Amino acid sequence: MTKEQLSSAEIKKACDILRRDDGVGSKNYITEISWILFLKLFEEIENIFDDISASKMQDYHFVIEEKYHWSSWAHDKEYRKNPEKMLDFVRGKLFPYLKLLSGDYGTKIAQIFNTLVQPKILSGYNLIDVVDIVDKINKKDFVDSHLLSHAYEEILAKMGNEGGWAGEYYTPRSVIKFLIHTLDPQVGQKIKDPFTGSGGFLVESFEYLKQKSNWDTLSTKEQKKLADNSLFGQEKKQEGYILGMMNLITHGVLKPNINLANTFGQDLNNITGEYDVILTNPPFGGKEASQVYKHYEYPTSATEGLALQYIMKTLKNGGKAGVVLPDGQILFATGLFADIRQKLFEKNKLKYIISLPAGVFAQMGTGIKTVCMIFEKGGNTKNVVYYNLNGKYTKKKLLPLEDMESILEDMKQVDIFDKNLDEKDIDAFNIAGEDTNQNFDRWVVPLEYFENNNYDISPKNPFEKKDIVLSVDENLSLINKGNTGFTQEFENLKKLLKDNDLV
């Protein structure tokens, strides 16, 4: 089958199978499918690596021994006759083996399966039914590991949408790619997503670096260095950690640098900026316990406020951040939120705020409006450029990257961040952005406005020329004034004619 053929219906069928299993709760059938899918795809990817090595007259050393390969147990005829024996093998031999893997890459797989502890499936019949669905993916149906790994991404998204948790882990791919293209990470830089989820930002960053580095021309040693030393992540929730690790491994990052930990629990006093690029969609709308955030300079319990402080702290000087934030109090509220924004202006160059339509996240089951914030650490902010993306997006009409490419192209022409702008400059920039052929609105706001408005960075144009709309009373008053003026002028004219004996 091809990657398109593992349909949402089949994924839903697999989920339904696990729902009926007495050992699988509603919150973990996604994880159960994911480890099964991971083992299937990992064997396929190892086979591809083996073929590549053979073509170069080199030996490939499999991370997983042959007797524990997917095909060795999933296709075993004895297990097919007695599915409970398959379950016994998975629980009693496969998982213990995977937990003890060592070596450069085996350690990471061991971390995943030690986090899982044990499969939750209690029925061998249910296990074999799910295995049969996943087994439809075959290496021969893919021309390379790139397509195979993206099959995992697509299936992960489908599972997430079915399970109702996708909004927590899965950012629309077009938004991720847009931010990566805007920040343009370079080979050799350290890229981090401190709220990794299923790893979408890191996966797409890796694909971007592979293109920049001419991946196929690199030696095996150079490829390993790029994959092992470029990407870093952290995830609080076990499900997200497992999915993120698996996702990166199936994309060829066999040694993911992802920690299972609450990012907000780190003491910011002990953190120095070490990352060149931070790309993330942090949790928002949540709350953290006071003992978690007490070491923050601005100790708000709101996760979006904590996230922005964390990002500013962990970027190195000259580093760049692309962050998805809710179009809410983090942008305009007073108090600690205003203090956080003021620090953002005084210690960083806030360059862009891109307002996205509410429907962009509809596929994740939410209509929340969001913005993308882009800034560089160091210096201070003088002017902020805003883009408002126009368009209507729904669960069925997803936002394609093509709809954001016009903004990317426009950004290449913008050179206004460090200039002292007067009213004419602002008008000229804003008017130049009023191209009716574009799918976005554009305007610039200077520092003075923010200083006078509690550093409110909401995506609204304070210089927009609006049509004057009068109330009924105001219109009647003007008409009355107009009639009064006309009557007076008419009387003056009659007097002038009479005085000159013309009437």
Coordinates of C-alpha atoms in Angstrom, one line a residue:
M1 CA 0.0 0.0 0.0
T2 CA 1.0 3.6 -0.4
K3 CA 1.1 6.1 2.4
E4 CA -2.2 7.6 1.3
Q5 CA -3.9 4.2 1.6
L6 CA -3.7 3.8 5.4
S7 CA -6.9 5.7 5.7
S8 CA -8.5 7.5 8.6
A9 CA -11.1 4.7 8.6
E10 CA -8.4 2.0 9.1
I11 CA -6.8 4.1 11.9
K12 CA -10.2 4.5 13.5
K13 CA -10.8 0.8 13.2
A14 CA -7.5 0.1 15.0
C15 CA -8.5 2.5 17.7
D16 CA -11.9 0.8 18.0
I17 CA -10.2 -2.5 18.5
L18 CA -8.2 -1.1 21.3
R19 CA -11.2 0.5 22.9
R20 CA -12.8 -2.9 23.3
D21 CA -9.7 -4.2 25.1
D22 CA -10.0 -4.4 28.8
G23 CA -6.5 -3.2 29.5
V24 CA -6.5 -0.1 27.2
G25 CA -8.0 3.0 28.6
S26 CA -9.4 5.8 26.4
K27 CA -6.4 8.0 27.0
N28 CA -3.7 5.5 25.9
Y29 CA -4.9 3.6 22.8
I30 CA -3.1 6.2 20.8
T31 CA 0.2 5.3 22.5
E32 CA -0.5 1.6 22.0
I33 CA -1.0 2.0 18.3
S34 CA 2.1 4.2 18.2
W35 CA 4.5 1.6 19.6
I36 CA 3.2 -1.0 17.2
L37 CA 3.5 1.4 14.3
F38 CA 7.0 2.4 15.4
L39 CA 8.3 -1.1 15.5
K40 CA 6.9 -1.8 12.0
L41 CA 8.4 1.4 10.5
F42 CA 11.7 1.1 12.3
E43 CA 12.3 -2.3 10.7
E44 CA 11.5 -0.8 7.3
I45 CA 13.9 2.1 7.9
E46 CA 16.7 -0.2 9.1
N47 CA 16.2 -2.3 5.9
I48 CA 16.6 0.9 3.9
F49 CA 19.8 1.7 5.8
D50 CA 21.0 -1.8 5.1
D51 CA 20.3 -1.4 1.4
I52 CA 22.2 1.9 1.3
S53 CA 25.2 0.4 3.1
A54 CA 25.3 -2.6 0.8
S55 CA 25.3 -0.3 -2.2
K56 CA 28.4 1.4 -0.8
M57 CA 30.0 -2.0 0.0
Q58 CA 29.6 -1.4 3.7
D59 CA 28.0 -3.4 6.5
Y60 CA 25.1 -2.1 8.4
H61 CA 24.7 -3.2 12.1
F62 CA 21.1 -3.5 13.0
V63 CA 20.0 -1.8 16.2
I64 CA 17.4 -4.5 16.9
E65 CA 18.4 -8.2 16.5
E66 CA 16.7 -10.2 13.8
K67 CA 14.7 -12.4 16.1
Y68 CA 13.0 -9.3 17.5
H69 CA 12.4 -7.6 14.1
W70 CA 8.8 -6.9 13.4
S71 CA 8.6 -9.5 10.6
S72 CA 10.0 -12.2 12.8
W73 CA 7.2 -12.1 15.4
A74 CA 4.3 -10.3 13.5
H75 CA 4.4 -12.9 10.7
D76 CA 5.1 -15.9 12.9
K77 CA 2.8 -18.8 11.9
E78 CA 2.7 -20.2 15.4
Y79 CA 1.6 -16.9 16.8
R80 CA -1.1 -16.7 14.1
K81 CA -2.6 -20.0 15.3
N82 CA -2.4 -18.8 18.9
P83 CA -2.5 -15.0 19.3
E84 CA -2.1 -15.3 23.1
K85 CA 1.4 -16.6 22.4
M86 CA 2.2 -13.5 20.4
L87 CA 1.0 -11.4 23.4
D88 CA 3.2 -13.5 25.7
F89 CA 6.2 -12.9 23.5
V90 CA 5.6 -9.2 23.3
R91 CA 5.2 -8.8 27.1
G92 CA 7.7 -11.4 28.2
K93 CA 10.5 -11.2 25.7
L94 CA 10.2 -8.3 23.2
F95 CA 9.6 -5.4 25.7
P96 CA 12.3 -6.6 28.2
Y97 CA 14.7 -6.9 25.3
L98 CA 14.0 -3.4 24.0
K99 CA 14.3 -1.9 27.5
L100 CA 17.9 -3.3 27.7
L101 CA 19.1 -2.1 24.3
S102 CA 22.4 -0.1 24.6
G103 CA 24.9 1.5 22.3
D104 CA 24.7 4.8 20.4
Y105 CA 21.1 4.3 19.1
G106 CA 19.8 1.4 21.1
T107 CA 19.8 3.5 24.3
K108 CA 17.1 5.9 22.8
I109 CA 14.8 3.0 22.0
A110 CA 15.4 1.6 25.4
Q111 CA 14.3 5.0 26.9
I112 CA 11.0 4.8 24.9
F113 CA 10.1 1.3 26.0
N114 CA 11.2 1.9 29.6
T115 CA 8.8 4.9 29.6
L116 CA 6.0 2.6 28.2
V117 CA 6.8 0.0 30.9
Q118 CA 4.5 -2.7 29.5
P119 CA 2.0 -2.9 26.6
K120 CA -1.5 -2.4 28.0
I121 CA -3.2 -4.7 25.6
L122 CA -4.6 -7.8 27.4
S123 CA -6.0 -9.7 24.5
G124 CA -3.8 -11.4 21.9
Y125 CA -6.6 -11.4 19.5
N126 CA -6.9 -7.6 19.7
L127 CA -3.1 -7.3 19.3
I128 CA -3.0 -9.4 16.2
D129 CA -6.0 -7.4 14.7
V130 CA -4.1 -4.1 15.2
V131 CA -0.9 -5.7 13.9
D132 CA -2.6 -6.7 10.7
I133 CA -3.8 -3.2 10.1
V134 CA -0.3 -1.7 10.6
D135 CA 1.3 -4.5 8.7
K136 CA -0.2 -3.1 5.5
I137 CA 2.7 -0.6 5.2
N138 CA 5.5 -2.2 3.2
K139 CA 8.9 -0.8 2.2
K140 CA 8.5 -1.7 -1.4
D141 CA 5.6 0.8 -1.6
F142 CA 8.0 3.7 -0.8
V143 CA 10.8 5.0 -2.9
D144 CA 12.8 6.3 0.1
S145 CA 12.8 6.7 3.8
H146 CA 11.6 10.3 3.5
L147 CA 8.2 9.1 2.3
L148 CA 8.2 6.3 4.8
S149 CA 8.8 8.7 7.7
H150 CA 6.2 11.1 6.5
A151 CA 3.7 8.2 6.6
Y152 CA 4.3 8.1 10.3
E153 CA 3.6 11.9 10.6
E154 CA 0.4 11.6 8.6
I155 CA -0.8 8.6 10.6
L156 CA 0.1 10.3 13.8
A157 CA -2.0 13.3 12.8
K158 CA -4.9 11.1 11.9
M159 CA -4.7 9.3 15.2
G160 CA -4.5 12.5 17.1
N161 CA -7.6 13.9 15.4
E162 CA -9.5 10.7 16.1
G163 CA -8.3 10.8 19.8
G164 CA -9.2 14.4 20.4
W165 CA -5.8 15.4 21.8
A166 CA -4.1 16.6 18.6
G167 CA -4.3 20.3 19.5
E168 CA -2.0 19.6 22.4
Y169 CA 0.7 17.9 20.4
Y170 CA 0.2 18.7 16.8
T171 CA 0.7 22.1 15.1
P172 CA -0.4 22.5 11.5
R173 CA 2.5 21.6 9.3
S174 CA 2.1 24.8 7.2
V175 CA 2.6 27.0 10.3
I176 CA 5.6 25.0 11.3
K177 CA 7.2 25.3 7.9
F178 CA 6.4 29.0 7.7
L179 CA 8.2 29.7 11.0
I180 CA 11.2 27.5 10.0
H181 CA 11.6 29.3 6.6
T182 CA 11.3 32.7 8.4
L183 CA 14.0 31.9 10.9
D184 CA 16.2 30.0 8.4
P185 CA 18.2 27.8 10.8
Q186 CA 21.7 27.0 9.6
V187 CA 23.8 23.8 9.6
G188 CA 25.7 23.7 12.9
Q189 CA 23.2 25.6 14.9
K190 CA 21.4 24.2 17.9
I191 CA 17.6 24.1 17.5
K192 CA 15.2 23.5 20.4
D193 CA 11.5 23.0 21.0
P194 CA 11.1 23.2 24.8
F195 CA 7.5 21.9 24.4
T196 CA 8.1 19.1 21.9
G197 CA 4.8 17.2 21.8
S198 CA 4.9 14.9 18.8
G199 CA 8.1 16.5 17.5
G200 CA 6.7 18.3 14.4
F201 CA 9.0 21.4 14.8
L202 CA 12.1 19.3 15.2
V203 CA 11.2 16.9 12.4
E204 CA 10.6 19.7 9.9
S205 CA 13.8 21.5 11.1
F206 CA 15.7 18.3 10.4
E207 CA 14.3 18.1 6.9
Y208 CA 15.2 21.8 6.3
L209 CA 18.8 21.2 7.5
K210 CA 19.1 18.2 5.2
Q211 CA 18.2 20.3 2.2
K212 CA 20.6 23.0 3.2
S213 CA 23.5 20.5 3.8
N214 CA 23.0 18.6 0.5
W215 CA 22.4 15.5 2.7
D216 CA 23.0 12.9 0.1
T217 CA 26.5 14.3 -0.5
L218 CA 27.5 14.1 3.1
S219 CA 29.6 11.2 4.5
T220 CA 28.0 8.8 7.0
K221 CA 30.0 10.5 9.8
E222 CA 28.8 14.0 8.7
Q223 CA 25.2 12.8 8.5
K224 CA 25.4 11.3 12.0
K225 CA 26.9 14.6 13.4
L226 CA 24.1 16.7 11.9
A227 CA 21.4 14.3 13.1
D228 CA 22.8 13.9 16.6
N229 CA 23.9 17.4 17.5
S230 CA 21.3 19.8 15.9
L231 CA 18.0 19.1 17.6
F232 CA 16.9 19.4 21.2
G233 CA 13.6 19.0 22.9
Q234 CA 11.7 18.6 26.2
E235 CA 8.3 17.3 26.9
K236 CA 6.3 17.1 30.2
K237 CA 3.7 14.5 29.3
Q238 CA 4.6 10.8 28.8
E239 CA 2.5 10.4 25.7
G240 CA 4.0 13.4 23.9
Y241 CA 7.5 12.3 24.9
I242 CA 7.0 8.8 23.5
L243 CA 5.5 10.1 20.2
G244 CA 8.1 12.7 19.8
M245 CA 11.0 10.2 20.3
M246 CA 9.4 7.8 17.9
N247 CA 8.6 10.4 15.3
L248 CA 12.2 11.7 15.2
I249 CA 13.7 8.2 15.1
T250 CA 11.5 7.2 12.1
H251 CA 12.7 10.4 10.4
G252 CA 16.3 9.2 10.7
V253 CA 17.3 11.0 13.9
L254 CA 18.2 7.8 15.7
K255 CA 19.5 9.5 18.8
P256 CA 16.9 12.2 19.7
N257 CA 18.0 14.7 22.4
I258 CA 14.6 14.9 24.1
N259 CA 14.1 14.9 27.8
L260 CA 11.0 13.8 29.7
A261 CA 10.6 16.8 32.1
N262 CA 8.5 19.8 32.9
T263 CA 10.2 22.7 31.1
F264 CA 8.6 25.2 33.5
G265 CA 10.2 23.4 36.4
Q266 CA 13.7 24.4 35.4
D267 CA 15.3 27.1 37.6
L268 CA 15.9 30.0 35.2
N269 CA 18.6 31.3 37.5
N270 CA 20.8 28.4 36.5
I271 CA 20.1 28.6 32.7
T272 CA 22.4 30.4 30.3
G273 CA 21.3 31.0 26.7
E274 CA 22.8 28.2 24.5
Y275 CA 20.3 27.8 21.6
D276 CA 20.6 29.5 18.2
V277 CA 16.9 28.8 17.3
I278 CA 13.8 28.1 19.3
L279 CA 10.7 27.0 17.5
T280 CA 7.7 26.1 19.5
N281 CA 3.9 26.1 20.2
P282 CA 3.9 26.2 24.0
P283 CA 1.0 25.2 26.1
F284 CA -1.4 28.0 26.7
G285 CA -4.5 28.5 28.7
G286 CA -3.1 26.2 31.4
K287 CA -1.8 26.8 34.9
E288 CA 1.2 25.7 36.8
A289 CA 1.6 25.2 40.6
S290 CA 3.3 28.1 42.4
Q291 CA 6.3 26.0 43.4
V292 CA 7.0 25.4 39.7
Y293 CA 7.2 29.1 38.6
K294 CA 8.4 30.8 41.8
H295 CA 11.9 31.2 40.4
Y296 CA 10.7 33.2 37.4
E297 CA 11.3 36.9 37.3
Y298 CA 7.6 37.5 36.6
P299 CA 5.9 34.6 38.5
T300 CA 2.6 34.2 36.7
S301 CA 0.8 30.9 36.8
A302 CA -0.3 31.3 33.1
T303 CA 1.7 28.9 30.9
E304 CA 2.0 31.3 28.0
G305 CA 3.6 34.0 30.2
L306 CA 6.1 31.4 31.6
A307 CA 6.9 30.1 28.1
L308 CA 7.8 33.5 26.8
Q309 CA 10.2 34.1 29.8
Y310 CA 11.8 30.7 29.3
I311 CA 12.4 31.3 25.6
M312 CA 14.0 34.7 26.2
K313 CA 16.3 33.2 28.8
T314 CA 17.4 30.1 26.9
L315 CA 18.2 31.8 23.5
K316 CA 21.8 32.8 23.1
N317 CA 22.6 36.4 22.1
G318 CA 21.7 36.8 18.4
G319 CA 19.5 33.7 18.6
K320 CA 16.0 33.7 17.0
A321 CA 12.7 32.5 18.1
G322 CA 9.5 31.6 16.3
V323 CA 6.6 31.1 18.7
V324 CA 2.9 30.3 18.3
L325 CA 0.8 32.2 21.0
P326 CA -2.9 32.7 21.6
D327 CA -4.5 36.0 20.6
G328 CA -5.3 36.7 24.2
Q329 CA -4.1 38.3 27.4
I330 CA -0.4 37.5 26.8
L331 CA -0.7 40.2 24.0
F332 CA -2.6 43.0 25.8
A333 CA -3.2 42.3 29.5
T334 CA -1.7 44.7 32.1
G335 CA 0.3 43.7 35.2
L336 CA 2.8 40.9 34.9
F337 CA 1.9 40.3 31.2
A338 CA 2.8 43.9 30.5
D339 CA 6.1 43.5 32.4
I340 CA 7.0 40.4 30.3
R341 CA 6.3 42.3 27.1
Q342 CA 8.3 45.3 28.2
K343 CA 11.3 43.0 28.9
L344 CA 10.7 41.5 25.4
F345 CA 11.0 45.0 23.9
E346 CA 14.0 46.1 26.0
K347 CA 16.2 43.0 25.7
N348 CA 15.2 41.6 22.3
K349 CA 14.2 42.8 18.8
L350 CA 10.6 41.9 18.3
K351 CA 10.4 41.9 14.5
Y352 CA 7.1 40.3 13.3
I353 CA 3.7 39.4 14.6
I354 CA 1.6 37.4 12.1
S355 CA -2.1 37.1 12.9
L356 CA -3.7 33.8 11.8
P357 CA -7.4 33.2 11.0
A358 CA -9.3 31.3 13.7
G359 CA -9.9 28.3 11.4
V360 CA -6.2 27.5 11.1
F361 CA -6.5 25.2 14.1
A362 CA -9.9 23.9 13.2
Q363 CA -8.4 20.5 12.3
M364 CA -7.2 20.3 15.9
G365 CA -10.7 20.7 17.2
T366 CA -10.4 24.4 18.3
G367 CA -11.4 27.7 16.8
I368 CA -8.9 29.7 18.8
K369 CA -7.1 32.6 17.1
T370 CA -3.4 32.6 17.3
V371 CA -0.4 34.7 16.3
C372 CA 3.1 33.8 15.3
M373 CA 5.7 35.9 17.1
I374 CA 9.3 36.2 15.7
F375 CA 12.1 37.9 17.6
E376 CA 15.9 38.0 18.0
K377 CA 17.7 38.1 21.4
G378 CA 19.8 41.1 22.0
G379 CA 19.4 44.8 21.4
N380 CA 16.0 46.4 21.7
T381 CA 12.8 46.8 19.6
K382 CA 12.3 49.9 17.6
N383 CA 9.6 48.9 15.1
V384 CA 7.3 45.9 14.8
V385 CA 5.9 44.7 11.5
Y386 CA 2.5 43.1 11.5
Y387 CA 0.9 40.7 9.0
N388 CA -2.7 39.7 9.0
L389 CA -3.3 36.6 7.0
N390 CA -6.7 36.7 5.3
G391 CA -8.7 33.6 4.4
K392 CA -11.2 31.1 5.7
Y393 CA -10.0 27.7 6.9
T394 CA -11.9 24.8 8.3
K395 CA -11.4 21.1 9.2
K396 CA -11.8 20.3 5.6
K397 CA -10.1 23.3 4.1
L398 CA -6.7 23.3 5.7
L399 CA -4.1 26.2 5.5
P400 CA -1.5 25.3 2.9
L401 CA 2.0 26.7 3.0
E402 CA 1.4 28.3 -0.3
D403 CA -1.1 30.7 1.3
M404 CA 1.7 32.0 3.6
E405 CA 4.4 32.2 0.9
S406 CA 3.3 35.7 -0.1
I407 CA 4.2 36.8 3.4
L408 CA 7.6 35.1 3.2
E409 CA 8.3 36.9 0.0
D410 CA 7.2 40.2 1.4
M411 CA 9.4 39.8 4.5
K412 CA 12.5 39.6 2.2
Q413 CA 11.8 43.3 1.2
V414 CA 11.3 44.6 4.7
D415 CA 14.2 46.6 6.1
I416 CA 12.6 48.9 8.6
F417 CA 13.3 47.5 12.0
D418 CA 16.1 49.8 13.1
K419 CA 15.0 53.0 11.5
N420 CA 13.5 56.1 13.1
L421 CA 10.1 56.4 11.6
D422 CA 8.0 59.6 11.3
E423 CA 4.3 59.7 10.4
K424 CA 5.1 59.9 6.6
D425 CA 7.3 56.8 6.8
I426 CA 4.6 54.8 8.7
D427 CA 1.9 55.9 6.2
A428 CA 4.2 55.0 3.2
F429 CA 4.9 51.5 4.6
N430 CA 1.4 50.8 5.5
I431 CA 0.0 52.1 2.2
A432 CA 2.5 50.1 0.3
G433 CA 1.1 47.0 2.0
E434 CA -2.4 47.7 0.8
D435 CA -2.0 45.6 -2.4
T436 CA -5.4 44.2 -3.3
N437 CA -3.7 41.2 -5.0
Q438 CA -2.2 40.0 -1.7
N439 CA -3.9 37.7 0.8
F440 CA -2.6 39.7 3.7
D441 CA -2.7 43.1 5.3
R442 CA 0.6 44.7 6.5
W443 CA 1.5 47.6 8.8
V444 CA 4.3 48.8 11.0
V445 CA 4.1 50.1 14.6
P446 CA 7.0 52.1 16.2
L447 CA 8.2 51.8 19.7
E448 CA 6.6 55.0 20.9
Y449 CA 3.1 53.6 20.4
F450 CA 3.9 50.5 22.5
E451 CA 5.5 52.6 25.3
N452 CA 2.3 54.7 25.5
N453 CA 0.0 51.7 25.6
N454 CA 1.4 49.2 28.1
Y455 CA 3.3 47.4 25.4
D456 CA 0.0 46.1 24.0
I457 CA 1.0 44.1 20.9
S458 CA -2.4 43.0 19.8
P459 CA -2.7 42.6 16.0
K460 CA -4.6 45.8 15.3
N461 CA -3.5 48.7 13.2
P462 CA -3.6 51.9 15.3
F463 CA -3.0 53.9 12.1
E464 CA -5.7 52.4 10.0
K465 CA -7.8 55.0 8.1
K466 CA -11.4 54.2 8.9
D467 CA -14.6 55.5 7.3
I468 CA -16.5 57.8 9.6
V469 CA -19.8 56.3 10.6
L470 CA -22.3 58.7 12.3
S471 CA -25.2 57.8 14.4
V472 CA -28.8 58.8 13.4
D473 CA -28.7 61.7 15.9
E474 CA -25.4 63.0 14.5
N475 CA -26.7 62.8 10.9
L476 CA -29.9 64.7 11.9
S477 CA -27.9 67.4 13.6
L478 CA -25.7 67.9 10.5
I479 CA -28.8 68.1 8.3
N480 CA -30.3 70.7 10.7
K481 CA -27.1 72.7 10.7
G482 CA -27.1 72.5 6.9
N483 CA -30.7 73.8 6.6
T484 CA -30.0 76.6 9.1
G485 CA -27.0 77.7 7.1
F486 CA -28.8 77.6 3.8
T487 CA -31.7 79.7 5.2
Q488 CA -29.4 82.4 6.5
E489 CA -27.5 82.6 3.1
F490 CA -30.9 82.9 1.3
E491 CA -32.0 85.8 3.5
N492 CA -28.6 87.5 2.9
L493 CA -29.1 87.2 -0.8
K494 CA -32.6 88.7 -0.8
K495 CA -31.3 91.6 1.2
L496 CA -28.5 92.2 -1.2
L497 CA -30.9 92.2 -4.2
K498 CA -33.3 94.6 -2.5
D499 CA -30.5 97.0 -1.5
N500 CA -29.5 97.2 -5.1
D501 CA -33.0 97.8 -6.4
L502 CA -33.0 94.5 -8.2
V503 CA -36.3 93.3 -6.7

